[in-house]
Amino acid sequence: MGLARRIGNAVRLFGVDPQRSVRSFRGLGVYFRNRAALKRQMVTLSPSDFPFGKAYPCLSDRYEESGLASGHYFHQDLRVAQLIFRHNPRRHIDVGSRVDGFVAHVAAFRQIEVFDIRQLHVSIPNIIFRQRDIMQERPDLDGCTDSLSCLHALEHFGLGRYGDPVDALGYRKGWDNLHRMLEPGGKFYFSVPIGPQRIEFDAHRVFSVPFLLRMMEGKYRIDSFAYVNDAGDLIPSADVESPEAHTSFGCHFGCGIFELSRL
């Protein structure tokens, strides 16, 4: 990794985005020119329906695309919500996925129960929230649902990032408890970062595809597999038994998206 990239990664830890900062400086001149042009036009309007309020510069927007239609969360949230809509389960429980992404997608067309170690203090139609630590065994949840999701969440278990206790085997405990929650034949929608196996503390783990396949062996049938590559593009169908799977499809930090059925 080059020096510039290392510096960029370091300043991002403190909320500074170097690329966006460059775009913002680029937009300063345009901002002042447009503001002056608008004021000149408004002089001819008497009275103006819209007086100037406080300044609210949006300096980089004109240099960006109209929305972000790529990346791990965009593709996994849309894909899995579509699968749940198609299968129409009796009950669906989600563990740890994004409320403002995947959970909201599903809540647009059906009820969804959400388990998360963090609290959610607002009440949202079609979302039933329960604060749970899925690393802890809960016998009362055994076989409780025919449909379950855990998207981009298991990689955090046991690293302490979200207030959970530090536990080197937290991901394994969570994995086993998720399996217990699902009734035989039930659907499990699961995603994690894929690439060379490692911990990037205290953000997440990255799983190799062969390691994930060993975790699933004897527990699940793989119904479909897709992944998001390092460029942020969705590969909608890939063969987990192919030679490419042994290298996690060439990803350094991709996202593997599994549709599974419990055996």
mmCIF file of C-alpha atoms in Angstrom:
data_model
loop_
_atom_site.group_PDB
_atom_site.id
_atom_site.type_symbol
_atom_site.label_atom_id
_atom_site.label_comp_id
_atom_site.label_asym_id
_atom_site.label_seq_id
_atom_site.Cartn_x
_atom_site.Cartn_y
_atom_site.Cartn_z
ATOM 1 C CA MET A 1 0.000 0.000 0.000
ATOM 2 C CA GLY A 2 1.415 3.391 -1.026
ATOM 3 C CA LEU A 3 2.090 6.258 1.355
ATOM 4 C CA ALA A 4 -0.766 8.390 -0.013
ATOM 5 C CA ARG A 5 -3.274 5.592 0.541
ATOM 6 C CA ARG A 6 -1.996 4.970 4.071
ATOM 7 C CA ILE A 7 -2.352 8.661 4.897
ATOM 8 C CA GLY A 8 -5.838 8.699 3.365
ATOM 9 C CA ASN A 9 -6.903 5.702 5.429
ATOM 10 C CA ALA A 10 -5.488 7.308 8.585
ATOM 11 C CA VAL A 11 -7.361 10.600 8.220
ATOM 12 C CA ARG A 12 -10.610 8.759 7.461
ATOM 13 C CA LEU A 13 -10.459 7.401 11.012
ATOM 14 C CA PHE A 14 -11.238 10.963 12.128
ATOM 15 C CA GLY A 15 -14.073 11.523 9.683
ATOM 16 C CA VAL A 16 -12.070 13.214 6.896
ATOM 17 C CA ASP A 17 -12.622 12.005 3.320
ATOM 18 C CA PRO A 18 -9.653 13.273 1.249
ATOM 19 C CA GLN A 19 -11.299 12.628 -2.126
ATOM 20 C CA ARG A 20 -14.472 14.442 -1.160
ATOM 21 C CA SER A 21 -12.403 17.300 0.253
ATOM 22 C CA VAL A 22 -10.679 17.718 -3.119
ATOM 23 C CA ARG A 23 -14.042 17.761 -4.895
ATOM 24 C CA SER A 24 -15.331 20.320 -2.408
ATOM 25 C CA PHE A 25 -12.415 22.694 -3.031
ATOM 26 C CA ARG A 26 -13.042 22.269 -6.740
ATOM 27 C CA GLY A 27 -16.660 23.293 -6.218
ATOM 28 C CA LEU A 28 -15.945 26.518 -4.304
ATOM 29 C CA GLY A 29 -15.606 28.691 -7.400
ATOM 30 C CA VAL A 30 -18.773 27.278 -8.949
ATOM 31 C CA TYR A 31 -20.645 27.873 -5.690
ATOM 32 C CA PHE A 32 -19.779 31.574 -5.562
ATOM 33 C CA ARG A 33 -20.463 32.104 -9.278
ATOM 34 C CA ASN A 34 -23.860 30.410 -9.061
ATOM 35 C CA ARG A 35 -24.748 32.323 -5.898
ATOM 36 C CA ALA A 36 -23.913 35.647 -7.528
ATOM 37 C CA ALA A 37 -25.922 34.737 -10.644
ATOM 38 C CA LEU A 38 -28.959 33.797 -8.565
ATOM 39 C CA LYS A 39 -28.781 37.044 -6.578
ATOM 40 C CA ARG A 40 -28.663 39.076 -9.788
ATOM 41 C CA GLN A 41 -31.755 37.297 -11.061
ATOM 42 C CA MET A 42 -33.601 37.791 -7.782
ATOM 43 C CA VAL A 43 -33.107 41.556 -7.929
ATOM 44 C CA THR A 44 -35.654 41.597 -10.751
ATOM 45 C CA LEU A 45 -38.181 39.727 -8.612
ATOM 46 C CA SER A 46 -40.002 42.029 -6.239
ATOM 47 C CA PRO A 47 -40.979 40.719 -3.816
ATOM 48 C CA SER A 48 -39.157 37.378 -3.988
ATOM 49 C CA ASP A 49 -41.096 34.309 -2.915
ATOM 50 C CA PHE A 50 -37.885 32.794 -1.538
ATOM 51 C CA PRO A 51 -35.571 35.119 0.420
ATOM 52 C CA PHE A 52 -32.055 33.891 1.124
ATOM 53 C CA GLY A 53 -31.657 31.957 4.369
ATOM 54 C CA LYS A 54 -28.480 30.594 5.899
ATOM 55 C CA ALA A 55 -25.782 29.345 3.551
ATOM 56 C CA TYR A 56 -25.757 25.580 3.009
ATOM 57 C CA PRO A 57 -22.931 24.844 0.511
ATOM 58 C CA CYS A 58 -23.068 21.457 -1.239
ATOM 59 C CA LEU A 59 -19.704 21.697 -2.923
ATOM 60 C CA SER A 60 -19.046 18.174 -4.159
ATOM 61 C CA ASP A 61 -22.496 17.000 -5.284
ATOM 62 C CA ARG A 62 -22.146 18.180 -8.902
ATOM 63 C CA TYR A 63 -19.108 15.939 -9.363
ATOM 64 C CA GLU A 64 -20.754 12.776 -8.045
ATOM 65 C CA GLU A 65 -23.134 10.288 -9.641
ATOM 66 C CA SER A 66 -26.869 10.395 -8.940
ATOM 67 C CA GLY A 67 -26.899 8.014 -6.010
ATOM 68 C CA LEU A 68 -24.761 5.024 -5.125
ATOM 69 C CA ALA A 69 -25.918 1.936 -7.018
ATOM 70 C CA SER A 70 -22.958 -0.262 -6.155
ATOM 71 C CA GLY A 71 -21.127 -1.760 -3.220
ATOM 72 C CA HIS A 72 -21.783 -4.435 -0.627
ATOM 73 C CA TYR A 73 -24.852 -3.022 1.070
ATOM 74 C CA PHE A 74 -26.688 -1.797 -2.014
ATOM 75 C CA HIS A 75 -26.475 -5.164 -3.767
ATOM 76 C CA GLN A 76 -26.980 -7.490 -0.783
ATOM 77 C CA ASP A 77 -29.930 -5.529 0.613
ATOM 78 C CA LEU A 78 -31.766 -5.436 -2.710
ATOM 79 C CA ARG A 79 -31.007 -9.047 -3.633
ATOM 80 C CA VAL A 80 -32.041 -10.594 -0.317
ATOM 81 C CA ALA A 81 -35.178 -8.452 0.013
ATOM 82 C CA GLN A 82 -36.241 -9.686 -3.432
ATOM 83 C CA LEU A 83 -35.656 -13.308 -2.385
ATOM 84 C CA ILE A 84 -37.767 -12.888 0.750
ATOM 85 C CA PHE A 85 -40.548 -11.281 -1.277
ATOM 86 C CA ARG A 86 -40.459 -14.236 -3.669
ATOM 87 C CA HIS A 87 -40.486 -16.921 -0.959
ATOM 88 C CA ASN A 88 -43.031 -15.185 1.331
ATOM 89 C CA PRO A 89 -42.106 -16.984 4.588
ATOM 90 C CA ARG A 90 -44.433 -17.416 7.538
ATOM 91 C CA ARG A 91 -42.094 -15.447 9.794
ATOM 92 C CA HIS A 92 -38.882 -13.585 9.089
ATOM 93 C CA ILE A 93 -36.260 -12.667 11.679
ATOM 94 C CA ASP A 94 -33.197 -10.569 10.941
ATOM 95 C CA VAL A 95 -30.076 -10.447 13.080
ATOM 96 C CA GLY A 96 -27.878 -7.382 12.969
ATOM 97 C CA SER A 97 -28.478 -6.133 9.430
ATOM 98 C CA ARG A 98 -28.845 -2.464 8.539
ATOM 99 C CA VAL A 99 -32.169 -0.997 9.623
ATOM 100 C CA ASP A 100 -31.849 1.886 7.138
ATOM 101 C CA GLY A 101 -31.167 -0.512 4.275
ATOM 102 C CA PHE A 102 -32.194 -4.152 4.141
ATOM 103 C CA VAL A 103 -34.652 -4.052 7.057
ATOM 104 C CA ALA A 104 -36.428 -1.027 5.580
ATOM 105 C CA HIS A 105 -36.648 -2.769 2.186
ATOM 106 C CA VAL A 106 -38.389 -5.772 3.733
ATOM 107 C CA ALA A 107 -40.630 -3.671 5.988
ATOM 108 C CA ALA A 108 -42.014 -1.995 2.860
ATOM 109 C CA PHE A 109 -43.900 -5.201 1.984
ATOM 110 C CA ARG A 110 -44.119 -7.366 5.133
ATOM 111 C CA GLN A 111 -43.499 -7.615 8.855
ATOM 112 C CA ILE A 112 -39.924 -8.278 9.957
ATOM 113 C CA GLU A 113 -38.529 -8.970 13.426
ATOM 114 C CA VAL A 114 -35.122 -7.485 14.163
ATOM 115 C CA PHE A 115 -32.647 -8.742 16.765
ATOM 116 C CA ASP A 116 -29.640 -6.519 17.511
ATOM 117 C CA ILE A 117 -27.250 -6.056 20.403
ATOM 118 C CA ARG A 118 -27.808 -2.296 20.198
ATOM 119 C CA GLN A 119 -31.042 -0.579 21.117
ATOM 120 C CA LEU A 120 -33.537 0.938 18.700
ATOM 121 C CA HIS A 121 -35.605 3.639 20.374
ATOM 122 C CA VAL A 122 -38.072 4.424 17.604
ATOM 123 C CA SER A 123 -41.214 2.538 16.632
ATOM 124 C CA ILE A 124 -41.464 1.761 12.920
ATOM 125 C CA PRO A 125 -44.452 0.122 11.199
ATOM 126 C CA ASN A 126 -43.806 -3.515 10.214
ATOM 127 C CA ILE A 127 -40.590 -3.681 12.290
ATOM 128 C CA ILE A 128 -40.647 -5.538 15.610
ATOM 129 C CA PHE A 129 -37.401 -4.894 17.475
ATOM 130 C CA ARG A 130 -35.859 -6.994 20.240
ATOM 131 C CA GLN A 131 -32.488 -6.340 21.844
ATOM 132 C CA ARG A 132 -30.583 -9.629 21.810
ATOM 133 C CA ASP A 133 -26.972 -10.819 22.000
ATOM 134 C CA ILE A 134 -26.921 -13.733 19.556
ATOM 135 C CA MET A 135 -23.587 -14.922 20.966
ATOM 136 C CA GLN A 136 -25.568 -16.041 24.028
ATOM 137 C CA GLU A 137 -27.531 -19.291 23.851
ATOM 138 C CA ARG A 138 -31.307 -18.853 24.001
ATOM 139 C CA PRO A 139 -33.069 -22.250 24.079
ATOM 140 C CA ASP A 140 -36.434 -20.486 23.789
ATOM 141 C CA LEU A 141 -35.432 -19.411 20.262
ATOM 142 C CA ASP A 142 -34.612 -22.908 18.994
ATOM 143 C CA GLY A 143 -36.478 -23.593 15.750
ATOM 144 C CA CYS A 144 -38.430 -20.368 16.107
ATOM 145 C CA THR A 145 -38.542 -19.278 12.461
ATOM 146 C CA ASP A 146 -38.707 -20.547 8.893
ATOM 147 C CA SER A 147 -36.754 -17.576 7.510
ATOM 148 C CA LEU A 148 -33.676 -15.838 8.893
ATOM 149 C CA SER A 149 -31.175 -13.246 7.701
ATOM 150 C CA CYS A 150 -27.837 -11.969 8.945
ATOM 151 C CA LEU A 151 -26.257 -9.590 6.442
ATOM 152 C CA HIS A 152 -22.810 -8.098 6.938
ATOM 153 C CA ALA A 153 -23.081 -8.657 10.689
ATOM 154 C CA LEU A 154 -21.444 -11.930 11.787
ATOM 155 C CA GLU A 155 -17.983 -10.526 11.024
ATOM 156 C CA HIS A 156 -18.390 -8.102 13.951
ATOM 157 C CA PHE A 157 -19.403 -10.618 16.614
ATOM 158 C CA GLY A 158 -16.956 -10.652 19.524
ATOM 159 C CA LEU A 159 -14.795 -7.698 18.439
ATOM 160 C CA GLY A 160 -16.407 -5.222 20.827
ATOM 161 C CA ARG A 161 -17.181 -2.647 18.138
ATOM 162 C CA TYR A 162 -20.872 -2.415 18.995
ATOM 163 C CA GLY A 163 -20.637 -2.849 22.745
ATOM 164 C CA ASP A 164 -20.550 -6.647 22.632
ATOM 165 C CA PRO A 165 -18.107 -8.525 24.881
ATOM 166 C CA VAL A 166 -14.742 -9.316 23.297
ATOM 167 C CA ASP A 167 -14.751 -12.994 22.352
ATOM 168 C CA ALA A 168 -12.349 -14.524 19.836
ATOM 169 C CA LEU A 169 -14.957 -17.204 19.101
ATOM 170 C CA GLY A 170 -17.888 -14.807 19.017
ATOM 171 C CA TYR A 171 -18.493 -15.395 15.313
ATOM 172 C CA ARG A 172 -18.634 -19.159 15.889
ATOM 173 C CA LYS A 173 -21.040 -18.862 18.817
ATOM 174 C CA GLY A 174 -23.261 -16.560 16.796
ATOM 175 C CA TRP A 175 -23.130 -18.936 13.833
ATOM 176 C CA ASP A 176 -24.201 -21.902 15.945
ATOM 177 C CA ASN A 177 -27.024 -19.960 17.587
ATOM 178 C CA LEU A 178 -28.331 -18.737 14.229
ATOM 179 C CA HIS A 179 -28.468 -22.353 13.089
ATOM 180 C CA ARG A 180 -30.470 -23.289 16.189
ATOM 181 C CA MET A 181 -33.000 -20.532 15.528
ATOM 182 C CA LEU A 182 -33.914 -21.874 12.087
ATOM 183 C CA GLU A 183 -36.314 -24.770 11.691
ATOM 184 C CA PRO A 184 -35.271 -27.689 9.406
ATOM 185 C CA GLY A 185 -35.805 -26.725 5.778
ATOM 186 C CA GLY A 186 -35.908 -23.030 6.680
ATOM 187 C CA LYS A 187 -34.182 -20.361 4.616
ATOM 188 C CA PHE A 188 -31.081 -18.506 5.827
ATOM 189 C CA TYR A 189 -29.836 -15.426 3.957
ATOM 190 C CA PHE A 190 -26.263 -14.704 4.963
ATOM 191 C CA SER A 191 -23.478 -12.369 3.906
ATOM 192 C CA VAL A 192 -20.018 -11.458 5.160
ATOM 193 C CA PRO A 193 -16.877 -9.849 3.721
ATOM 194 C CA ILE A 194 -14.790 -12.293 1.663
ATOM 195 C CA GLY A 195 -11.101 -12.310 0.826
ATOM 196 C CA PRO A 196 -7.853 -13.448 2.435
ATOM 197 C CA GLN A 197 -8.870 -14.439 5.958
ATOM 198 C CA ARG A 198 -8.003 -11.855 8.607
ATOM 199 C CA ILE A 199 -9.207 -9.541 11.383
ATOM 200 C CA GLU A 200 -9.126 -5.791 10.738
ATOM 201 C CA PHE A 201 -9.543 -4.709 14.347
ATOM 202 C CA ASP A 202 -11.839 -3.442 15.559
ATOM 203 C CA ALA A 203 -13.949 -3.161 12.419
ATOM 204 C CA HIS A 204 -14.543 -6.707 11.213
ATOM 205 C CA ARG A 205 -13.310 -10.115 10.166
ATOM 206 C CA VAL A 206 -12.851 -11.082 6.529
ATOM 207 C CA PHE A 207 -13.666 -14.720 5.682
ATOM 208 C CA SER A 208 -12.202 -16.864 2.938
ATOM 209 C CA VAL A 209 -14.794 -18.719 0.867
ATOM 210 C CA PRO A 210 -13.266 -22.161 1.635
ATOM 211 C CA PHE A 211 -13.509 -21.408 5.369
ATOM 212 C CA LEU A 212 -17.168 -20.422 4.996
ATOM 213 C CA LEU A 213 -17.921 -23.617 3.092
ATOM 214 C CA ARG A 214 -16.436 -25.657 5.935
ATOM 215 C CA MET A 215 -18.638 -23.761 8.405
ATOM 216 C CA MET A 216 -21.717 -24.644 6.337
ATOM 217 C CA GLU A 217 -20.848 -28.303 5.813
ATOM 218 C CA GLY A 218 -23.465 -30.591 7.356
ATOM 219 C CA LYS A 219 -25.640 -27.645 8.382
ATOM 220 C CA TYR A 220 -26.928 -26.082 5.162
ATOM 221 C CA ARG A 221 -27.583 -26.655 1.484
ATOM 222 C CA ILE A 222 -26.369 -23.789 -0.676
ATOM 223 C CA ASP A 223 -29.283 -22.741 -2.898
ATOM 224 C CA SER A 224 -27.542 -19.783 -4.517
ATOM 225 C CA PHE A 225 -24.367 -17.768 -4.173
ATOM 226 C CA ALA A 226 -23.581 -14.293 -5.422
ATOM 227 C CA TYR A 227 -20.815 -11.905 -4.534
ATOM 228 C CA VAL A 228 -19.833 -8.268 -4.797
ATOM 229 C CA ASN A 229 -16.309 -7.860 -6.120
ATOM 230 C CA ASP A 230 -13.692 -5.318 -5.105
ATOM 231 C CA ALA A 231 -15.020 -2.878 -7.710
ATOM 232 C CA GLY A 232 -18.446 -2.907 -6.016
ATOM 233 C CA ASP A 233 -20.170 -4.823 -8.820
ATOM 234 C CA LEU A 234 -22.575 -7.718 -8.231
ATOM 235 C CA ILE A 235 -21.741 -11.107 -9.724
ATOM 236 C CA PRO A 236 -25.254 -12.604 -9.467
ATOM 237 C CA SER A 237 -24.287 -16.264 -9.765
ATOM 238 C CA ALA A 238 -21.014 -18.011 -9.021
ATOM 239 C CA ASP A 239 -19.958 -21.619 -8.463
ATOM 240 C CA VAL A 240 -18.597 -22.240 -4.965
ATOM 241 C CA GLU A 241 -17.066 -25.501 -6.219
ATOM 242 C CA SER A 242 -15.035 -23.781 -8.936
ATOM 243 C CA PRO A 243 -11.264 -23.214 -8.729
ATOM 244 C CA GLU A 244 -11.942 -19.478 -8.372
ATOM 245 C CA ALA A 245 -13.703 -20.129 -5.069
ATOM 246 C CA HIS A 246 -10.409 -21.292 -3.550
ATOM 247 C CA THR A 247 -9.114 -17.724 -3.880
ATOM 248 C CA SER A 248 -12.418 -16.136 -2.808
ATOM 249 C CA PHE A 249 -13.016 -15.189 -6.450
ATOM 250 C CA GLY A 250 -10.027 -12.872 -6.417
ATOM 251 C CA CYS A 251 -11.556 -10.552 -3.828
ATOM 252 C CA HIS A 252 -9.497 -8.703 -1.246
ATOM 253 C CA PHE A 253 -12.576 -7.188 0.400
ATOM 254 C CA GLY A 254 -15.638 -8.494 -1.394
ATOM 255 C CA CYS A 255 -19.003 -9.600 -0.055
ATOM 256 C CA GLY A 256 -20.290 -13.164 -0.312
ATOM 257 C CA ILE A 257 -24.094 -13.473 -0.379
ATOM 258 C CA PHE A 258 -25.507 -16.925 0.368
ATOM 259 C CA GLU A 259 -29.039 -18.269 0.102
ATOM 260 C CA LEU A 260 -29.082 -21.373 2.306
ATOM 261 C CA SER A 261 -31.541 -24.020 3.466
ATOM 262 C CA ARG A 262 -31.083 -25.743 6.810
ATOM 263 C CA LEU A 263 -30.536 -29.495 6.536
#
